[in-house]
GROMACS .gro file of C-alpha atoms in nm:
model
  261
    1UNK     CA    1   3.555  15.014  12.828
    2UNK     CA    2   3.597  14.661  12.923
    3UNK     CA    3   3.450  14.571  13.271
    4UNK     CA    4   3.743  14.408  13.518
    5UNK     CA    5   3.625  14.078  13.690
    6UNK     CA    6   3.613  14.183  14.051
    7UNK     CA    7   3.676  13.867  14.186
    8UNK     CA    8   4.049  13.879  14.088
    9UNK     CA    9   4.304  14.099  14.228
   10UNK     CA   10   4.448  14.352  13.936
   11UNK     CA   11   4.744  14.253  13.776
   12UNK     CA   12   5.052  14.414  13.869
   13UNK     CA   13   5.308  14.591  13.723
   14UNK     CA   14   5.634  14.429  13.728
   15UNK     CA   15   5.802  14.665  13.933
   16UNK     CA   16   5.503  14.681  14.182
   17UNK     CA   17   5.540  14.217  14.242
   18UNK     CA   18   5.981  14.306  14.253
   19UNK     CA   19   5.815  14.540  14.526
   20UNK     CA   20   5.596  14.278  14.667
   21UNK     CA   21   5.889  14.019  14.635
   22UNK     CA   22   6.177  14.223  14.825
   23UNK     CA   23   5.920  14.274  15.109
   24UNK     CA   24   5.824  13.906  15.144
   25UNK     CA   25   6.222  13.790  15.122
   26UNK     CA   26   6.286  14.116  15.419
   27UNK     CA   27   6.052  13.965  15.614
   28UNK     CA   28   6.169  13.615  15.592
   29UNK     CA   29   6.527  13.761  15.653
   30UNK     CA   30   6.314  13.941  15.969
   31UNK     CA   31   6.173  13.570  16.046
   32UNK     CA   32   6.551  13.390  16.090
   33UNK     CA   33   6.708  13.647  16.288
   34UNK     CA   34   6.407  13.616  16.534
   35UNK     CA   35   6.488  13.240  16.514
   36UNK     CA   36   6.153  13.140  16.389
   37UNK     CA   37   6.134  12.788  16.246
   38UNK     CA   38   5.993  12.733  15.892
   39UNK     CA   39   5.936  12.335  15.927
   40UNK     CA   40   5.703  12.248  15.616
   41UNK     CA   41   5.665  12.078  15.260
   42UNK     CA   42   5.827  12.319  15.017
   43UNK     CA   43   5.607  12.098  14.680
   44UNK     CA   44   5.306  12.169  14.970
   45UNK     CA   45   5.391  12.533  15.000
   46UNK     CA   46   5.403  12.593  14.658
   47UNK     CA   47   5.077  12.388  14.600
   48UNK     CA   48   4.897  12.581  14.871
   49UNK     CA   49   5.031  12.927  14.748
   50UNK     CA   50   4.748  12.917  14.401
   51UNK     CA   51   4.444  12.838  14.650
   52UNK     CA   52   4.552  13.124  14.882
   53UNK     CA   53   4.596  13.404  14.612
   54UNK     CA   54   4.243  13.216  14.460
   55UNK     CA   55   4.106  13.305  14.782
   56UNK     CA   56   4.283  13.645  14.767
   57UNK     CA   57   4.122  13.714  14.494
   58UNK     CA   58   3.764  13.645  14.623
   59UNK     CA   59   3.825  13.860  14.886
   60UNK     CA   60   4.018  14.158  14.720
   61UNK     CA   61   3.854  14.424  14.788
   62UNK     CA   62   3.869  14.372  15.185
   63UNK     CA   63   4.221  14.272  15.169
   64UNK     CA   64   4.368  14.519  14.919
   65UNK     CA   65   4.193  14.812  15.162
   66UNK     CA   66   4.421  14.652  15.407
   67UNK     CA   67   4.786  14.633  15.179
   68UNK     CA   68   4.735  14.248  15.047
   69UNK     CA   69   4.692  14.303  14.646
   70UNK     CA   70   4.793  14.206  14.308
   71UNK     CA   71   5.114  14.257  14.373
   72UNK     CA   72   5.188  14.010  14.624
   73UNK     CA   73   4.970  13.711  14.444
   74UNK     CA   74   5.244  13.786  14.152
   75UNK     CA   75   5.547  13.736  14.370
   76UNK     CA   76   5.366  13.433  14.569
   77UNK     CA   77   5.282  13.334  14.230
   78UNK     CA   78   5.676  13.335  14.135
   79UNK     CA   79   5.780  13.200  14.480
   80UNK     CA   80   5.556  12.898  14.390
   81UNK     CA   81   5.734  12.825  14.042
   82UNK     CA   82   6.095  12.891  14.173
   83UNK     CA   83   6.023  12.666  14.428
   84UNK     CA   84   5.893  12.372  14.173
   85UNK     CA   85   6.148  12.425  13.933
   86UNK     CA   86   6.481  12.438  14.234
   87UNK     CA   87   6.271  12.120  14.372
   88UNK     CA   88   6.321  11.911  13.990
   89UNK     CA   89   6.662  12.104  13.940
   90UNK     CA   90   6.764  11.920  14.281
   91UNK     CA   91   6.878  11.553  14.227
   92UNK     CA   92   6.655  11.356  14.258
   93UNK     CA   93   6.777  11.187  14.577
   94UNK     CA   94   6.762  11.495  14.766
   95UNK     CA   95   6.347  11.575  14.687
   96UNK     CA   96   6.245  11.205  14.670
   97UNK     CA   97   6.227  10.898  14.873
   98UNK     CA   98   6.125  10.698  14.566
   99UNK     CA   99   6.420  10.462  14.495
  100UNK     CA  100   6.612  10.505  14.786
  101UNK     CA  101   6.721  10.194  14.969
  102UNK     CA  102   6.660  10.089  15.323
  103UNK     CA  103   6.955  10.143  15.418
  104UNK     CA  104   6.954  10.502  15.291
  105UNK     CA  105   6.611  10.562  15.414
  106UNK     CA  106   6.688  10.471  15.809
  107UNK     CA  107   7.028  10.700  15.750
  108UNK     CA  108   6.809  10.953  15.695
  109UNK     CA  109   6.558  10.939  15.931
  110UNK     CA  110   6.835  10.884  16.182
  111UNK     CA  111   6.981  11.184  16.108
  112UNK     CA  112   6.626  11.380  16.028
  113UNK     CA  113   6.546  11.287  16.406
  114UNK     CA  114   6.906  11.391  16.583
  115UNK     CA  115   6.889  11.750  16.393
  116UNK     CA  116   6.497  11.767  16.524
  117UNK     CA  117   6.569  11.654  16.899
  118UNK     CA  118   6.886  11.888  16.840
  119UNK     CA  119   6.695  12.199  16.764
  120UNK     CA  120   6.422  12.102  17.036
  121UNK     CA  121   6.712  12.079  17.316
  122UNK     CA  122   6.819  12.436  17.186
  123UNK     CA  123   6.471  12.583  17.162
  124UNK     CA  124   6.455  12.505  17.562
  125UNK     CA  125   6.752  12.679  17.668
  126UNK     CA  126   6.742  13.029  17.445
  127UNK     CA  127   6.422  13.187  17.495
  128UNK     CA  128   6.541  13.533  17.591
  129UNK     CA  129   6.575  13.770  17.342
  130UNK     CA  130   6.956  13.699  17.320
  131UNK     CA  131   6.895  13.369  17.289
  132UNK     CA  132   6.738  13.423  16.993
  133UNK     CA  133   7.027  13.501  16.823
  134UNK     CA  134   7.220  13.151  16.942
  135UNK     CA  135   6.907  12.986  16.837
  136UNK     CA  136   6.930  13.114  16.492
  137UNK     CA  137   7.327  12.998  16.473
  138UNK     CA  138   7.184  12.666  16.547
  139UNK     CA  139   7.003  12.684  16.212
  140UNK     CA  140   6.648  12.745  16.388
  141UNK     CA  141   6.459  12.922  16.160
  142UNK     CA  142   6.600  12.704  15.852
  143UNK     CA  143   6.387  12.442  15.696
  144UNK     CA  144   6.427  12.090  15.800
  145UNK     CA  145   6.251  11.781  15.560
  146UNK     CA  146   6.318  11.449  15.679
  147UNK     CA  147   6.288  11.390  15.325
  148UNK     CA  148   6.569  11.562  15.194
  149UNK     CA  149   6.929  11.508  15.226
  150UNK     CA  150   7.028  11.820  15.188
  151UNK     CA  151   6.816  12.001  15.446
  152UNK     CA  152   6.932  11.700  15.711
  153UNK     CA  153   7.289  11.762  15.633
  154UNK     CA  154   7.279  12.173  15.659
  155UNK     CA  155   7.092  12.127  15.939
  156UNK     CA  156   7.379  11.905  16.135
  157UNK     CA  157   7.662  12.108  15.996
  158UNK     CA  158   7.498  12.417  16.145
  159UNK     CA  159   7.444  12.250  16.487
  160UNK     CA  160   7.807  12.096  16.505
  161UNK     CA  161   7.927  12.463  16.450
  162UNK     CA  162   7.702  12.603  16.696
  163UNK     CA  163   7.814  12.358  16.939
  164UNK     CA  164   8.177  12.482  16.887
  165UNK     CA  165   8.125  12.843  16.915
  166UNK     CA  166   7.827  12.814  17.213
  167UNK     CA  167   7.964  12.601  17.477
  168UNK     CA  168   7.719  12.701  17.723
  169UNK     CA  169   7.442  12.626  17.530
  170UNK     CA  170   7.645  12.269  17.498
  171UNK     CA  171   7.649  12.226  17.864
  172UNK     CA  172   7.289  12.315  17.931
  173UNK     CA  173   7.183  12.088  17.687
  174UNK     CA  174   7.408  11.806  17.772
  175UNK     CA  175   7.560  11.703  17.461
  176UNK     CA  176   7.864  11.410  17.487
  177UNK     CA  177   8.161  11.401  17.289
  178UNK     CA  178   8.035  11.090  17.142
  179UNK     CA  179   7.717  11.244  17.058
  180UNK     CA  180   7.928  11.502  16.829
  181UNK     CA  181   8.074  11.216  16.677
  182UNK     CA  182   7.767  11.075  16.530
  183UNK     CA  183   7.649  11.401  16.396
  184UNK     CA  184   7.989  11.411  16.211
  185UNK     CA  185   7.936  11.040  16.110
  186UNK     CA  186   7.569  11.109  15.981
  187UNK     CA  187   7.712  11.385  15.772
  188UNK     CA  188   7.997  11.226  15.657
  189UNK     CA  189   7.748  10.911  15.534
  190UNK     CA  190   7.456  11.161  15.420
  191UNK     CA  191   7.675  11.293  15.131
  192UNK     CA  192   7.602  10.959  15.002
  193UNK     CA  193   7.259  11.015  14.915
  194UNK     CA  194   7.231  11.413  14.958
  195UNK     CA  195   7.431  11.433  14.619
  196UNK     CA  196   7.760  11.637  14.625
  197UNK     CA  197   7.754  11.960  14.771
  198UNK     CA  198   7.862  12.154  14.465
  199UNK     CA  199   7.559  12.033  14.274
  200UNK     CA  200   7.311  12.114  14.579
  201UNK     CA  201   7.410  12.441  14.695
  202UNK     CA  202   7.325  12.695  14.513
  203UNK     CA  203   6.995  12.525  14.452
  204UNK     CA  204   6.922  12.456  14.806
  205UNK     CA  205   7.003  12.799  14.893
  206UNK     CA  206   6.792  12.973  14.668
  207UNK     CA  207   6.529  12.678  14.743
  208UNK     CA  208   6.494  12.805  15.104
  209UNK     CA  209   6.486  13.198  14.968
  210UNK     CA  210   6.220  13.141  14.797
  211UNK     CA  211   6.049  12.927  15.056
  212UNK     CA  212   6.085  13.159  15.363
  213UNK     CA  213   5.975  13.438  15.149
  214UNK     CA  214   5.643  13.288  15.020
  215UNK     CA  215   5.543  13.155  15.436
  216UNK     CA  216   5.597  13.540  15.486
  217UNK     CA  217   5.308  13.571  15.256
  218UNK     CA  218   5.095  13.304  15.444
  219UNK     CA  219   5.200  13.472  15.749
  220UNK     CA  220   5.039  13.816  15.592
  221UNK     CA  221   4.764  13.638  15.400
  222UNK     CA  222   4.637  13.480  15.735
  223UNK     CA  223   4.683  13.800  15.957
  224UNK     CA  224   4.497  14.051  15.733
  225UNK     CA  225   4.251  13.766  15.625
  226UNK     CA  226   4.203  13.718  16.020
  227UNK     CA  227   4.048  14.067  16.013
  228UNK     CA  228   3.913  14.154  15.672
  229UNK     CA  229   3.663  13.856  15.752
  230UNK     CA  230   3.634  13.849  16.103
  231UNK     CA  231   3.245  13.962  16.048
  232UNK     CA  232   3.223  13.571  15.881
  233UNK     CA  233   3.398  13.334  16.066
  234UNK     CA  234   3.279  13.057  15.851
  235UNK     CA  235   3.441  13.161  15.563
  236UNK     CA  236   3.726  13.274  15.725
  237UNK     CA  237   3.791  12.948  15.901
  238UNK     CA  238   3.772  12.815  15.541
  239UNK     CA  239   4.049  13.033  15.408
  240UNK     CA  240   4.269  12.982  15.679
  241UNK     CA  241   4.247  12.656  15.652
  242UNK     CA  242   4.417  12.684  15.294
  243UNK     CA  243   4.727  12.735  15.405
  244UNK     CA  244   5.008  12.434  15.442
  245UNK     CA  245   4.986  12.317  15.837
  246UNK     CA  246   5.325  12.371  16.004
  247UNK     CA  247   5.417  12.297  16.418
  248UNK     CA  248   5.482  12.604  16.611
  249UNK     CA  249   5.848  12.732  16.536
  250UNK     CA  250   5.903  12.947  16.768
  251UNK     CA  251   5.776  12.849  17.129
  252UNK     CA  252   5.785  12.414  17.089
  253UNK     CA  253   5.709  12.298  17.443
  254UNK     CA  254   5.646  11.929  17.376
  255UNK     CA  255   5.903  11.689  17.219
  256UNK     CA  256   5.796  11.591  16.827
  257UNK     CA  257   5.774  11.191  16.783
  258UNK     CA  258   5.908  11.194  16.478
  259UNK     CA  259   6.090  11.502  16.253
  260UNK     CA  260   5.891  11.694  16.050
  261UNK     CA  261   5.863  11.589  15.678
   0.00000   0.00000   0.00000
């Protein structure tokens, strides 16, 4: 009988990574409704996803004694390709600054830095559990790349909603009628250069799935990697530091200089 290589985590079944999957994308469903921001590099998620199940793999007999196996480096493993390939399906003006004027580029950091100082202003005034739930109609807990179009649009449209349907959270923050108006004029110019919305949707959507679902497996990677090696903090400094850096999403107490990328 052929030995196994014990310094990579068994190979699933496909049924056991579908498993793996529908746990990762209920816990990233778990993730939005508790308004939890997700504000990082979907390419640098999907890049950091092979060195984490690497490292998962070093480690797998401590973390598959604590539910971390195979079967979730699959579905990260998927997660990571989805990503990639909704990222070049995309047009190109929505995943790349490359080729994008000036004027297009100060649009959208314009608009990347009213959605951030938006969301901020929200974050301040719903921090009880209910709030939580205004938070999230806000689009907290939604990616936001001041690289792409399309997040910087969603992102607006769900706070010019919000602002309809929560007028108290309007009021606390202190938003002015003319302030609404450039939001709607940011969107309005944004479809420029986001590419139409029939051609980004589906994409985008599926794009931010897959996204939330594989930070729910950094989220479990780094909790159950906290403990398995809490005997070598060396080395477990050195896996943690694997994973993609993102600002706190939940609790933000200090104002960002600039949005998040």
């Amino acid at each position: 009988m052929a030995r196994k290589n014990p310094t990579l985590p068994a190979k699933p079944s496909a049924g056991s990574a579908s498993d793996a999957r529908a746990d990762l994308v209920a816990r990233a469903a778990r993730n939005a409704e508790g308004a939890t921001m997700c504000r990082s590099d979907p390419l640098a998620d999907a890049q950091a996803a092979r060195a984490v199940v690497q490292a998962v793999g070093e480690h797998s007999k401590e973390l598959s004694r604590r539910g971390l196996n195979g079967a979730y480096c699959e579905a990260a493993l998927d997660l990571a390709r989805e990503i990639e390939d909704h990222l070049q399906a995309m047009p190109a003006a929505a995943v790349s600054a490359r080729g994008r004027s000036q004027e297009a580029a100060d649009l959208l950091a314009d608009a990347a830095t009213t959605a951030q100082a938006l969301r901020t202003a929200v974050l301040r005034v719903t921090r009880s559990a209910d709030g939580r739930r205004v938070a999230r109609d806000f689009g907290l807990g939604d990616p936001l790349s001041a690289r792409q179009p399309a997040h910087v649009a969603r992102a607006l449209t769900r706070i010019l909603s919000a602002l309809e349907a929560h007028r108290e959270v309007r009021d606390d923050i202190g938003v002015l009628p003319e302030d609404v108006q450039t939001m709607q004029d940011l969107v309005r110019d944004l479809a420029d250069i986001a590419g139409a919305p029939a051609t980004v949707s589906d994409e985008h959507a599926q794009l931010l799935e897959a996204q939330c679902a594989l930070r729910a497996f950094f989220d479990l990677f780094a909790a159950k990697a906290s403990l398995a090696l809490a005997a070598d903090p060396d080395e477990r400094a050195r896996v943690l530091a694997l994973l993609p850096r993102v600002e706190e999403r939940r609790h933000l107490r200090r104002e960002p200089t600039r949005a998040s990328g």
